[in-house]
Amino acid sequence: MDATATENLDIPADIAATLVDPVAYADHRIHGSYRWLRANNPLGVARPQGFDPFWVVTKHAHIQAISRQNELFHNADRPTTLTNQAVEARVRKITGGPNLVRSLVQMDAPDHPKYRALTQGWFMPANLGKFEGRVREIARATVERMLDRGGACDFVEDVALGYPLHVIMEILGVPEADEPRMLKLTQELFGPQDPDVARSREALSAEAFSMMMQAVVADFSAYFRGITEDRRQHPRDDLATVIANAKIGGDYMPEHDATSYYMIVATAGHDTTSSSTAGAIWALAEDPAEFAKVKANPELIPGLVDEAIRWMTPVKHFMRTATADTELGGRSIAKGDWLMLCYASGNRDEEVFEEPDRFRSDRKPNRHVAFGYGAHLCLGQYLAKLEMRILFEELLPRLKSLALDGEVKMTQAYFVNGPKKLPIRFEVN
Ligand code: HEM
């Protein structure tokens, strides 16, 4: 990035600082920054201290344009999520590359389409339909537990956290007894920056960080090595069987790639789905008319699900790296430049969404980019929507009223964030 050429494209330092401040994502200041950027500098350069400079992409159309050009904008040439220079240096020391694992997200063509094809069909609605009955049983049990709380609960703690984790573990084929271990590993690996959830990775010494990361990856590897051996000998109807037996060019996947595959599936689908599920209940608890509307019109539930995913947009960004000099939105982007795709900004882009800050279950069309776009479009989108739809189909008919019962608190993180506390009061029909 040529500093002189981009001088007047620089984002003011106070706005740039919010982009890398986990707290700004918890107290919603980030939405003020996005709004300012969309209006004043929709494709500008941020130079926050401790980070390499990066382009900040805040318009819906630019996010889509970059995401659809997978040859021109790679995922894996630099870190795929915003990473400061110190952490990147530590990761490079451990792996020799910019990323800790090599899952679908950290692949580009020609490997990416080959690896994605292994499970793509499995994640399509036609196949997922087989699991709908079991997901409904899990949803029913979850709803019963919530209703037993006697009129008040923390929806995050009591419903939203456990439900998607349980579904994905069951679908993957991890026994229930091992779920706490999976949750712990996930939190250590993708270390939310929230001090209530996990120790801040930035606060660790280089040695402590590298030891922790190596231990986490080794633990995941060891765990799934056992699962792989089992599923090769005793195939079942689960996703682990598909991954364990998948072949690339006639051979089983190398172990590091298989571990990464298990890891992305085990980890990508719970915080994201939890946050979106909690987002829907938050919005309905704040707006009795919206709650009444959806209750009276259950056919709005799929719209409620999509609107919750747009409104919450739990995955705040992914990064891309330009593979050649190019032009976009009147800006010259140079080969090697790093770009932050701000999905949560694209999803409130005034040019695409009417009243973007308002939650409207009947929003149509709802072309949000919360699942990304292009070749890397979320593999689990149909699963996430199925889980949420079934939970609301089971829960909403049982509730007579719903209201907030205290302050909603959000996790502090600039990659994936959402409610961490959602106190609600409810009456049962
Ligand atoms: C990729 C969001 C649920 C598995 C992604 C991406 C986003 C995203 C933004 C990157 C897309 C891009 O780069 O264009 C979400 C949201 C979810 C959710 C908001 C819930 C509401 C799930 C679930 C799973 C899952 C339930 C499955 C277990 C994946 C995988 C990828 C991915 C494997 C990588 C795809 C690739 O790189 O080809 N997701 N996700 N996600 N997601 Fe999700």
CSV table of C-alpha atoms and ligand atoms in Angstrom, one decimal:
chain,number,residue,atom,x,y,z
A,1,MET,CA,0.0,0.0,0.0
A,2,ASP,CA,1.5,3.3,-1.1
A,3,ALA,CA,1.2,5.7,1.9
A,4,THR,CA,1.3,8.9,-0.2
A,5,ALA,CA,-1.2,7.7,-2.7
A,6,THR,CA,-3.6,6.7,0.0
A,7,GLU,CA,-3.0,9.7,2.2
A,8,ASN,CA,-6.5,11.2,1.8
A,9,LEU,CA,-8.1,7.8,2.0
A,10,ASP,CA,-6.9,7.3,5.6
A,11,ILE,CA,-9.7,6.7,8.1
A,12,PRO,CA,-9.5,9.1,11.1
A,13,ALA,CA,-7.5,7.5,13.9
A,14,ASP,CA,-10.4,7.5,16.4
A,15,ILE,CA,-12.6,5.6,13.9
A,16,ALA,CA,-9.8,3.2,13.0
A,17,ALA,CA,-9.2,2.6,16.7
A,18,THR,CA,-12.8,1.3,17.2
A,19,LEU,CA,-12.3,-1.3,14.5
A,20,VAL,CA,-9.6,-3.0,16.5
A,21,ASP,CA,-11.2,-2.4,20.0
A,22,PRO,CA,-13.2,-5.4,21.2
A,23,VAL,CA,-15.1,-3.2,23.6
A,24,ALA,CA,-16.5,-1.1,20.8
A,25,TYR,CA,-18.2,-4.2,19.5
A,26,ALA,CA,-19.8,-4.8,22.9
A,27,ASP,CA,-21.1,-1.3,23.5
A,28,HIS,CA,-22.2,-0.8,19.9
A,29,ARG,CA,-19.9,2.1,19.1
A,30,ILE,CA,-18.8,0.1,16.1
A,31,HIS,CA,-22.2,0.7,14.4
A,32,GLY,CA,-21.5,4.5,14.6
A,33,SER,CA,-18.1,4.0,13.0
A,34,TYR,CA,-19.6,1.8,10.2
A,35,ARG,CA,-22.3,4.5,9.6
A,36,TRP,CA,-19.7,7.2,9.4
A,37,LEU,CA,-17.5,5.1,7.1
A,38,ARG,CA,-20.3,4.2,4.7
A,39,ALA,CA,-21.2,7.9,4.4
A,40,ASN,CA,-17.8,9.4,4.3
A,41,ASN,CA,-15.1,6.9,3.4
A,42,PRO,CA,-16.6,3.6,2.3
A,43,LEU,CA,-13.3,2.1,1.2
A,44,GLY,CA,-10.6,3.7,3.3
A,45,VAL,CA,-7.4,2.6,4.9
A,46,ALA,CA,-7.0,2.0,8.6
A,47,ARG,CA,-3.6,2.2,10.3
A,48,PRO,CA,-4.2,1.3,13.9
A,49,GLN,CA,-1.2,0.9,16.1
A,50,GLY,CA,0.2,-2.5,16.3
A,51,PHE,CA,-1.5,-3.7,13.1
A,52,ASP,CA,-0.5,-3.7,9.4
A,53,PRO,CA,-2.6,-1.2,7.5
A,54,PHE,CA,-5.7,-2.6,5.9
A,55,TRP,CA,-8.6,-1.5,3.7
A,56,VAL,CA,-11.9,-1.2,5.5
A,57,VAL,CA,-14.8,-2.4,3.2
A,58,THR,CA,-18.1,-1.2,4.6
A,59,LYS,CA,-20.5,-1.2,1.6
A,60,HIS,CA,-22.6,-4.2,0.7
A,61,ALA,CA,-21.8,-4.0,-3.0
A,62,HIS,CA,-18.0,-3.9,-2.4
A,63,ILE,CA,-18.2,-6.8,0.1
A,64,GLN,CA,-19.9,-8.9,-2.6
A,65,ALA,CA,-17.6,-7.7,-5.4
A,66,ILE,CA,-14.5,-8.7,-3.5
A,67,SER,CA,-16.0,-12.0,-2.2
A,68,ARG,CA,-17.0,-13.1,-5.7
A,69,GLN,CA,-13.5,-12.6,-7.2
A,70,ASN,CA,-11.7,-15.4,-5.4
A,71,GLU,CA,-8.7,-15.5,-7.7
A,72,LEU,CA,-8.1,-11.7,-7.2
A,73,PHE,CA,-8.8,-11.7,-3.5
A,74,HIS,CA,-7.3,-14.7,-1.7
A,75,ASN,CA,-8.2,-15.9,1.8
A,76,ALA,CA,-5.0,-17.5,2.9
A,77,ASP,CA,-2.1,-15.4,1.8
A,78,ARG,CA,-2.3,-13.4,5.0
A,79,PRO,CA,-4.3,-14.0,8.2
A,80,THR,CA,-7.9,-14.6,7.4
A,81,THR,CA,-9.1,-12.7,10.5
A,82,LEU,CA,-7.8,-9.4,11.8
A,83,THR,CA,-4.6,-10.2,13.7
A,84,ASN,CA,-2.1,-7.8,15.2
A,85,GLN,CA,1.6,-7.9,14.3
A,86,ALA,CA,2.7,-9.5,17.5
A,87,VAL,CA,0.2,-12.4,17.3
A,88,GLU,CA,0.8,-12.9,13.6
A,89,ALA,CA,4.6,-13.2,14.3
A,90,ARG,CA,3.8,-15.8,17.0
A,91,VAL,CA,1.6,-17.8,14.7
A,92,ARG,CA,4.2,-17.7,11.9
A,93,LYS,CA,6.8,-19.0,14.4
A,94,ILE,CA,4.6,-22.0,15.2
A,95,THR,CA,3.3,-22.9,11.7
A,96,GLY,CA,5.6,-21.1,9.2
A,97,GLY,CA,2.5,-19.5,7.7
A,98,PRO,CA,0.0,-16.7,8.6
A,99,ASN,CA,-2.7,-19.0,10.0
A,100,LEU,CA,-2.8,-21.6,12.7
A,101,VAL,CA,-5.0,-24.1,11.0
A,102,ARG,CA,-5.7,-25.0,7.3
A,103,SER,CA,-9.5,-25.4,7.2
A,104,LEU,CA,-11.7,-24.4,4.3
A,105,VAL,CA,-11.5,-20.7,5.3
A,106,GLN,CA,-7.7,-20.8,5.0
A,107,MET,CA,-7.7,-22.4,1.6
A,108,ASP,CA,-7.8,-21.0,-1.9
A,109,ALA,CA,-8.2,-22.7,-5.3
A,110,PRO,CA,-7.3,-25.3,-6.4
A,111,ASP,CA,-7.5,-26.9,-2.9
A,112,HIS,CA,-10.5,-25.1,-1.6
A,113,PRO,CA,-13.1,-26.4,-4.1
A,114,LYS,CA,-11.8,-29.9,-3.8
A,115,TYR,CA,-12.0,-29.9,0.0
A,116,ARG,CA,-15.3,-28.1,0.1
A,117,ALA,CA,-16.9,-30.6,-2.3
A,118,LEU,CA,-16.2,-33.4,0.3
A,119,THR,CA,-19.0,-32.2,2.6
A,120,GLN,CA,-21.0,-29.7,0.5
A,121,GLY,CA,-23.7,-32.2,-0.3
A,122,TRP,CA,-23.9,-33.2,3.3
A,123,PHE,CA,-24.8,-29.7,4.3
A,124,MET,CA,-27.5,-29.2,1.7
A,125,PRO,CA,-31.1,-29.1,2.8
A,126,ALA,CA,-31.9,-32.5,1.1
A,127,ASN,CA,-29.5,-34.3,3.4
A,128,LEU,CA,-30.1,-32.2,6.5
A,129,GLY,CA,-33.8,-33.1,6.4
A,130,LYS,CA,-32.8,-36.5,7.8
A,131,PHE,CA,-31.7,-34.9,11.0
A,132,GLU,CA,-34.7,-32.6,11.4
A,133,GLY,CA,-36.5,-35.0,13.8
A,134,ARG,CA,-33.5,-35.3,16.1
A,135,VAL,CA,-32.9,-31.6,16.1
A,136,ARG,CA,-36.6,-31.1,17.0
A,137,GLU,CA,-36.2,-33.4,20.0
A,138,ILE,CA,-33.1,-31.4,21.2
A,139,ALA,CA,-35.1,-28.2,20.7
A,140,ARG,CA,-38.1,-29.5,22.7
A,141,ALA,CA,-35.9,-30.6,25.6
A,142,THR,CA,-34.2,-27.2,25.5
A,143,VAL,CA,-37.5,-25.4,25.6
A,144,GLU,CA,-38.8,-27.5,28.4
A,145,ARG,CA,-35.8,-26.8,30.5
A,146,MET,CA,-36.2,-23.0,29.8
A,147,LEU,CA,-39.9,-23.1,30.8
A,148,ASP,CA,-39.1,-24.9,34.0
A,149,ARG,CA,-37.0,-21.9,35.0
A,150,GLY,CA,-40.3,-20.4,36.2
A,151,GLY,CA,-40.9,-17.2,34.2
A,152,ALA,CA,-37.4,-15.8,34.1
A,153,CYS,CA,-34.0,-16.9,32.8
A,154,ASP,CA,-30.8,-15.8,31.1
A,155,PHE,CA,-31.6,-16.8,27.6
A,156,VAL,CA,-27.9,-17.0,26.6
A,157,GLU,CA,-26.9,-19.2,29.5
A,158,ASP,CA,-30.0,-21.4,29.6
A,159,VAL,CA,-30.8,-21.8,25.9
A,160,ALA,CA,-28.7,-20.2,23.2
A,161,LEU,CA,-25.3,-21.4,24.3
A,162,GLY,CA,-26.0,-25.1,24.8
A,163,TYR,CA,-28.5,-25.8,22.0
A,164,PRO,CA,-26.4,-25.3,18.8
A,165,LEU,CA,-23.3,-26.9,20.5
A,166,HIS,CA,-25.4,-30.0,21.3
A,167,VAL,CA,-26.8,-30.1,17.7
A,168,ILE,CA,-23.5,-29.8,16.0
A,169,MET,CA,-21.8,-32.3,18.2
A,170,GLU,CA,-24.5,-34.8,17.6
A,171,ILE,CA,-24.4,-34.3,13.9
A,172,LEU,CA,-20.6,-34.5,13.9
A,173,GLY,CA,-20.8,-37.6,16.0
A,174,VAL,CA,-19.0,-36.5,19.2
A,175,PRO,CA,-20.5,-38.2,22.3
A,176,GLU,CA,-22.3,-35.8,24.7
A,177,ALA,CA,-19.8,-36.6,27.5
A,178,ASP,CA,-17.1,-35.0,25.4
A,179,GLU,CA,-19.0,-31.7,24.7
A,180,PRO,CA,-17.4,-29.7,27.6
A,181,ARG,CA,-13.9,-30.7,26.2
A,182,MET,CA,-14.9,-29.4,22.8
A,183,LEU,CA,-16.3,-26.2,24.1
A,184,LYS,CA,-13.1,-25.5,26.1
A,185,LEU,CA,-10.9,-26.3,23.1
A,186,THR,CA,-13.0,-24.0,20.9
A,187,GLN,CA,-12.8,-21.1,23.4
A,188,GLU,CA,-9.0,-21.6,23.7
A,189,LEU,CA,-8.5,-21.8,20.0
A,190,PHE,CA,-10.6,-18.9,18.9
A,191,GLY,CA,-10.0,-17.1,22.2
A,192,PRO,CA,-12.8,-14.5,22.4
A,193,GLN,CA,-11.2,-11.3,23.6
A,194,ASP,CA,-13.8,-11.0,26.4
A,195,PRO,CA,-12.2,-11.1,29.8
A,196,ASP,CA,-15.4,-12.9,31.2
A,197,VAL,CA,-15.0,-15.7,28.6
A,198,ALA,CA,-11.4,-16.4,28.3
A,199,ARG,CA,-7.9,-15.0,29.0
A,200,SER,CA,-6.9,-12.4,26.5
A,201,ARG,CA,-4.4,-13.9,24.0
A,202,GLU,CA,-2.6,-10.6,23.6
A,203,ALA,CA,-1.8,-10.6,27.3
A,204,LEU,CA,0.1,-13.9,27.1
A,205,SER,CA,3.9,-14.0,26.6
A,206,ALA,CA,5.1,-15.3,23.2
A,207,GLU,CA,6.2,-18.6,24.8
A,208,ALA,CA,2.9,-19.1,26.8
A,209,PHE,CA,0.9,-18.3,23.7
A,210,SER,CA,2.8,-20.7,21.5
A,211,MET,CA,2.6,-23.5,24.1
A,212,MET,CA,-1.1,-23.0,24.6
A,213,MET,CA,-1.8,-23.0,20.8
A,214,GLN,CA,0.3,-26.1,20.2
A,215,ALA,CA,-1.3,-27.9,23.0
A,216,VAL,CA,-4.8,-27.0,21.8
A,217,VAL,CA,-4.2,-28.1,18.2
A,218,ALA,CA,-2.5,-31.3,19.5
A,219,ASP,CA,-5.4,-32.0,21.8
A,220,PHE,CA,-7.9,-31.6,18.9
A,221,SER,CA,-5.7,-33.8,16.7
A,222,ALA,CA,-5.4,-36.6,19.3
A,223,TYR,CA,-9.2,-36.5,19.9
A,224,PHE,CA,-10.2,-36.7,16.3
A,225,ARG,CA,-7.5,-39.3,15.4
A,226,GLY,CA,-9.5,-41.7,17.6
A,227,ILE,CA,-12.7,-40.7,15.9
A,228,THR,CA,-11.1,-41.1,12.4
A,229,GLU,CA,-9.9,-44.6,13.2
A,230,ASP,CA,-13.3,-45.6,14.6
A,231,ARG,CA,-15.3,-44.2,11.6
A,232,ARG,CA,-13.0,-45.9,9.0
A,233,GLN,CA,-13.8,-49.3,10.7
A,234,HIS,CA,-17.4,-48.6,11.7
A,235,PRO,CA,-18.9,-46.0,9.4
A,236,ARG,CA,-22.1,-44.3,10.7
A,237,ASP,CA,-24.6,-41.8,9.4
A,238,ASP,CA,-22.6,-38.8,10.9
A,239,LEU,CA,-20.4,-36.1,9.5
A,240,ALA,CA,-17.2,-37.5,11.1
A,241,THR,CA,-17.7,-40.6,8.9
A,242,VAL,CA,-17.7,-38.4,5.8
A,243,ILE,CA,-14.5,-36.5,6.9
A,244,ALA,CA,-12.7,-39.7,8.0
A,245,ASN,CA,-13.3,-41.5,4.8
A,246,ALA,CA,-13.0,-38.6,2.4
A,247,LYS,CA,-10.3,-38.9,-0.3
A,248,ILE,CA,-8.3,-36.3,-2.1
A,249,GLY,CA,-6.6,-37.6,-5.3
A,250,GLY,CA,-7.2,-41.2,-4.2
A,251,ASP,CA,-5.7,-40.8,-0.7
A,252,TYR,CA,-7.2,-40.0,2.7
A,253,MET,CA,-6.7,-36.3,3.7
A,254,PRO,CA,-3.4,-35.6,5.4
A,255,GLU,CA,-3.9,-35.6,9.2
A,256,HIS,CA,-3.4,-31.8,9.7
A,257,ASP,CA,-6.1,-31.1,7.1
A,258,ALA,CA,-8.5,-33.6,8.6
A,259,THR,CA,-8.0,-32.1,12.0
A,260,SER,CA,-8.6,-28.6,10.6
A,261,TYR,CA,-11.7,-29.9,8.9
A,262,TYR,CA,-13.1,-31.4,12.1
A,263,MET,CA,-12.1,-28.2,13.9
A,264,ILE,CA,-13.9,-25.8,11.6
A,265,VAL,CA,-17.1,-27.9,11.7
A,266,ALA,CA,-16.9,-28.3,15.5
A,267,THR,CA,-16.3,-24.6,16.1
A,268,ALA,CA,-17.8,-22.5,13.3
A,269,GLY,CA,-21.4,-23.4,14.1
A,270,HIS,CA,-22.1,-22.7,17.7
A,271,ASP,CA,-21.1,-19.2,18.8
A,272,THR,CA,-22.5,-17.9,15.5
A,273,THR,CA,-25.8,-19.7,15.8
A,274,SER,CA,-26.1,-18.9,19.5
A,275,SER,CA,-25.7,-15.2,18.9
A,276,SER,CA,-28.2,-15.1,16.1
A,277,THR,CA,-30.7,-17.1,18.2
A,278,ALA,CA,-30.3,-14.8,21.1
A,279,GLY,CA,-30.6,-11.8,18.8
A,280,ALA,CA,-34.1,-12.9,17.7
A,281,ILE,CA,-35.3,-13.3,21.3
A,282,TRP,CA,-33.7,-9.9,22.2
A,283,ALA,CA,-35.5,-8.1,19.4
A,284,LEU,CA,-38.8,-9.8,20.2
A,285,ALA,CA,-38.5,-9.1,23.9
A,286,GLU,CA,-37.9,-5.4,23.1
A,287,ASP,CA,-40.8,-5.1,20.8
A,288,PRO,CA,-44.2,-6.6,21.9
A,289,ALA,CA,-45.8,-5.8,18.6
A,290,GLU,CA,-43.2,-7.7,16.6
A,291,PHE,CA,-43.5,-10.6,19.1
A,292,ALA,CA,-47.3,-10.6,18.7
A,293,LYS,CA,-46.9,-10.5,14.9
A,294,VAL,CA,-44.7,-13.5,14.7
A,295,LYS,CA,-46.8,-15.5,17.2
A,296,ALA,CA,-49.9,-14.8,15.1
A,297,ASN,CA,-48.1,-15.6,11.8
A,298,PRO,CA,-45.8,-18.6,12.3
A,299,GLU,CA,-45.1,-18.5,8.6
A,300,LEU,CA,-42.9,-15.5,9.5
A,301,ILE,CA,-40.5,-17.7,11.4
A,302,PRO,CA,-38.1,-18.2,8.5
A,303,GLY,CA,-38.1,-14.4,8.0
A,304,LEU,CA,-37.5,-14.0,11.7
A,305,VAL,CA,-34.5,-16.3,11.5
A,306,ASP,CA,-32.9,-14.4,8.5
A,307,GLU,CA,-33.6,-11.0,10.1
A,308,ALA,CA,-32.0,-12.1,13.4
A,309,ILE,CA,-28.9,-13.3,11.5
A,310,ARG,CA,-28.7,-9.9,9.6
A,311,TRP,CA,-29.4,-7.8,12.6
A,312,MET,CA,-26.9,-9.6,14.8
A,313,THR,CA,-24.3,-10.5,12.1
A,314,PRO,CA,-22.2,-12.5,14.6
A,315,VAL,CA,-19.2,-12.8,12.2
A,316,LYS,CA,-18.1,-9.2,12.1
A,317,HIS,CA,-15.5,-9.6,9.4
A,318,PHE,CA,-13.2,-11.8,7.4
A,319,MET,CA,-10.0,-10.6,5.7
A,320,ARG,CA,-8.9,-11.0,2.1
A,321,THR,CA,-5.6,-10.3,0.4
A,322,ALA,CA,-5.3,-8.8,-3.1
A,323,THR,CA,-3.3,-11.1,-5.5
A,324,ALA,CA,-2.7,-8.3,-8.1
A,325,ASP,CA,-3.1,-4.5,-8.5
A,326,THR,CA,-6.7,-3.7,-9.1
A,327,GLU,CA,-9.3,-0.9,-9.0
A,328,LEU,CA,-12.5,-0.9,-6.9
A,329,GLY,CA,-14.9,1.9,-6.0
A,330,GLY,CA,-12.4,4.4,-7.5
A,331,ARG,CA,-9.6,3.2,-5.3
A,332,SER,CA,-6.3,1.6,-6.4
A,333,ILE,CA,-5.7,-1.5,-4.4
A,334,ALA,CA,-2.2,-3.0,-4.7
A,335,LYS,CA,-1.1,-6.6,-4.8
A,336,GLY,CA,-0.6,-7.8,-1.3
A,337,ASP,CA,-3.0,-5.3,0.3
A,338,TRP,CA,-5.1,-6.7,3.2
A,339,LEU,CA,-8.9,-6.0,3.2
A,340,MET,CA,-11.4,-6.2,6.0
A,341,LEU,CA,-14.9,-7.2,4.8
A,342,CYS,CA,-17.2,-5.6,7.4
A,343,TYR,CA,-20.3,-7.9,7.1
A,344,ALA,CA,-22.1,-6.1,10.0
A,345,SER,CA,-21.7,-2.8,8.1
A,346,GLY,CA,-22.8,-4.3,4.7
A,347,ASN,CA,-25.9,-5.6,6.5
A,348,ARG,CA,-26.9,-2.1,7.6
A,349,ASP,CA,-26.1,-0.4,4.3
A,350,GLU,CA,-28.8,2.2,3.8
A,351,GLU,CA,-28.6,1.7,0.0
A,352,VAL,CA,-29.7,-1.9,0.4
A,353,PHE,CA,-31.8,-2.1,3.5
A,354,GLU,CA,-34.7,0.2,4.4
A,355,GLU,CA,-34.6,1.3,8.1
A,356,PRO,CA,-31.5,-0.9,8.5
A,357,ASP,CA,-31.3,-0.6,12.3
A,358,ARG,CA,-34.9,-1.8,12.7
A,359,PHE,CA,-35.7,-5.5,13.3
A,360,ARG,CA,-38.4,-6.5,10.8
A,361,SER,CA,-39.3,-10.2,10.6
A,362,ASP,CA,-41.2,-9.5,7.4
A,363,ARG,CA,-38.2,-7.9,5.7
A,364,LYS,CA,-38.3,-8.9,2.0
A,365,PRO,CA,-36.0,-9.3,0.2
A,366,ASN,CA,-33.3,-9.8,2.9
A,367,ARG,CA,-30.1,-10.1,0.9
A,368,HIS,CA,-27.8,-10.0,3.9
A,369,VAL,CA,-24.1,-11.0,3.8
A,370,ALA,CA,-23.9,-12.4,7.3
A,371,PHE,CA,-23.0,-15.8,5.8
A,372,GLY,CA,-20.4,-14.1,3.5
A,373,TYR,CA,-20.6,-14.4,-0.3
A,374,GLY,CA,-19.0,-16.3,-3.2
A,375,ALA,CA,-17.0,-19.5,-3.1
A,376,HIS,CA,-16.6,-19.4,0.7
A,377,LEU,CA,-20.3,-18.7,1.5
A,378,CYS,CA,-21.0,-20.3,4.8
A,379,LEU,CA,-21.2,-24.1,4.4
A,380,GLY,CA,-23.4,-24.4,7.5
A,381,GLN,CA,-26.0,-21.8,6.6
A,382,TYR,CA,-28.8,-24.2,6.0
A,383,LEU,CA,-28.0,-26.1,9.2
A,384,ALA,CA,-27.9,-22.8,11.2
A,385,LYS,CA,-31.3,-21.7,9.8
A,386,LEU,CA,-32.8,-25.2,10.3
A,387,GLU,CA,-31.8,-25.2,14.0
A,388,MET,CA,-33.1,-21.7,14.6
A,389,ARG,CA,-36.4,-22.3,12.8
A,390,ILE,CA,-37.1,-25.5,14.7
A,391,LEU,CA,-36.3,-23.8,18.1
A,392,PHE,CA,-38.6,-20.9,17.4
A,393,GLU,CA,-41.4,-23.3,16.1
A,394,GLU,CA,-41.1,-25.1,19.4
A,395,LEU,CA,-40.7,-22.1,21.7
A,396,LEU,CA,-42.9,-19.3,20.4
A,397,PRO,CA,-46.3,-21.1,20.6
A,398,ARG,CA,-45.5,-21.8,24.3
A,399,LEU,CA,-44.9,-18.2,25.3
A,400,LYS,CA,-47.7,-15.8,26.1
A,401,SER,CA,-45.5,-12.8,26.7
A,402,LEU,CA,-41.8,-12.0,26.5
A,403,ALA,CA,-39.9,-9.0,27.9
A,404,LEU,CA,-36.4,-8.0,28.9
A,405,ASP,CA,-35.6,-8.4,32.6
A,406,GLY,CA,-32.3,-6.5,32.9
A,407,GLU,CA,-29.4,-5.2,30.8
A,408,VAL,CA,-28.3,-7.1,27.7
A,409,LYS,CA,-24.5,-7.6,27.7
A,410,MET,CA,-22.4,-8.4,24.6
A,411,THR,CA,-19.1,-10.2,24.3
A,412,GLN,CA,-16.1,-8.1,23.6
A,413,ALA,CA,-14.6,-9.4,20.4
A,414,TYR,CA,-13.9,-8.0,16.9
A,415,PHE,CA,-14.3,-11.3,15.1
A,416,VAL,CA,-17.4,-13.2,16.4
A,417,ASN,CA,-19.5,-11.5,19.0
A,418,GLY,CA,-23.1,-11.4,20.3
A,419,PRO,CA,-25.1,-11.4,23.5
A,420,LYS,CA,-23.4,-13.0,26.5
A,421,LYS,CA,-26.2,-12.1,28.9
A,422,LEU,CA,-29.8,-11.8,27.9
A,423,PRO,CA,-32.1,-11.7,31.0
A,424,ILE,CA,-35.8,-12.2,30.0
A,425,ARG,CA,-39.1,-12.6,31.7
A,426,PHE,CA,-41.8,-14.7,30.1
A,427,GLU,CA,-45.3,-16.0,30.7
A,428,VAL,CA,-46.3,-19.5,29.5
A,429,ASN,CA,-49.5,-20.2,27.5
B,1,HEM,C1,-17.9,-19.9,6.6
B,1,HEM,C2,-21.1,-17.1,9.1
B,1,HEM,C3,-23.1,-21.1,11.0
B,1,HEM,C4,-19.6,-23.8,9.0
B,1,HEM,C5,-18.6,-18.8,7.1
B,1,HEM,C6,-18.4,-17.4,6.7
B,1,HEM,C7,-19.3,-16.6,7.4
B,1,HEM,C8,-20.1,-17.5,8.3
B,1,HEM,C9,-19.4,-15.1,7.4
B,1,HEM,C10,-17.3,-16.9,5.8
B,1,HEM,C11,-17.9,-16.8,4.4
B,1,HEM,C12,-17.1,-16.1,3.4
B,1,HEM,O1,-15.9,-15.9,3.5
B,1,HEM,O2,-17.7,-15.7,2.3
B,1,HEM,C13,-21.9,-17.9,9.8
B,1,HEM,C14,-23.1,-17.5,10.6
B,1,HEM,C15,-23.6,-18.6,11.1
B,1,HEM,C16,-22.8,-19.8,10.7
B,1,HEM,C17,-23.5,-16.1,10.7
B,1,HEM,C18,-24.8,-18.8,12.0
B,1,HEM,C19,-25.9,-18.0,12.0
B,1,HEM,C20,-22.3,-22.2,10.6
B,1,HEM,C21,-22.6,-23.5,11.0
B,1,HEM,C22,-21.6,-24.3,10.4
B,1,HEM,C23,-20.7,-23.4,9.7
B,1,HEM,C24,-23.8,-24.0,11.8
B,1,HEM,C25,-21.5,-25.8,10.4
B,1,HEM,C26,-21.1,-26.6,11.1
B,1,HEM,C27,-18.9,-22.9,8.2
B,1,HEM,C28,-17.8,-23.4,7.4
B,1,HEM,C29,-17.3,-22.2,6.7
B,1,HEM,C30,-18.1,-21.1,7.1
B,1,HEM,C31,-17.2,-24.8,7.3
B,1,HEM,C32,-16.1,-22.2,5.7
B,1,HEM,C33,-16.6,-22.2,4.3
B,1,HEM,C34,-15.6,-22.1,3.2
B,1,HEM,O3,-14.6,-21.4,3.5
B,1,HEM,O4,-15.7,-22.6,2.1
B,1,HEM,N1,-19.7,-18.8,8.0
B,1,HEM,N2,-21.8,-19.3,9.9
B,1,HEM,N3,-21.2,-22.1,9.9
B,1,HEM,N4,-19.1,-21.6,8.0
B,1,HEM,FE1,-20.5,-20.5,8.9
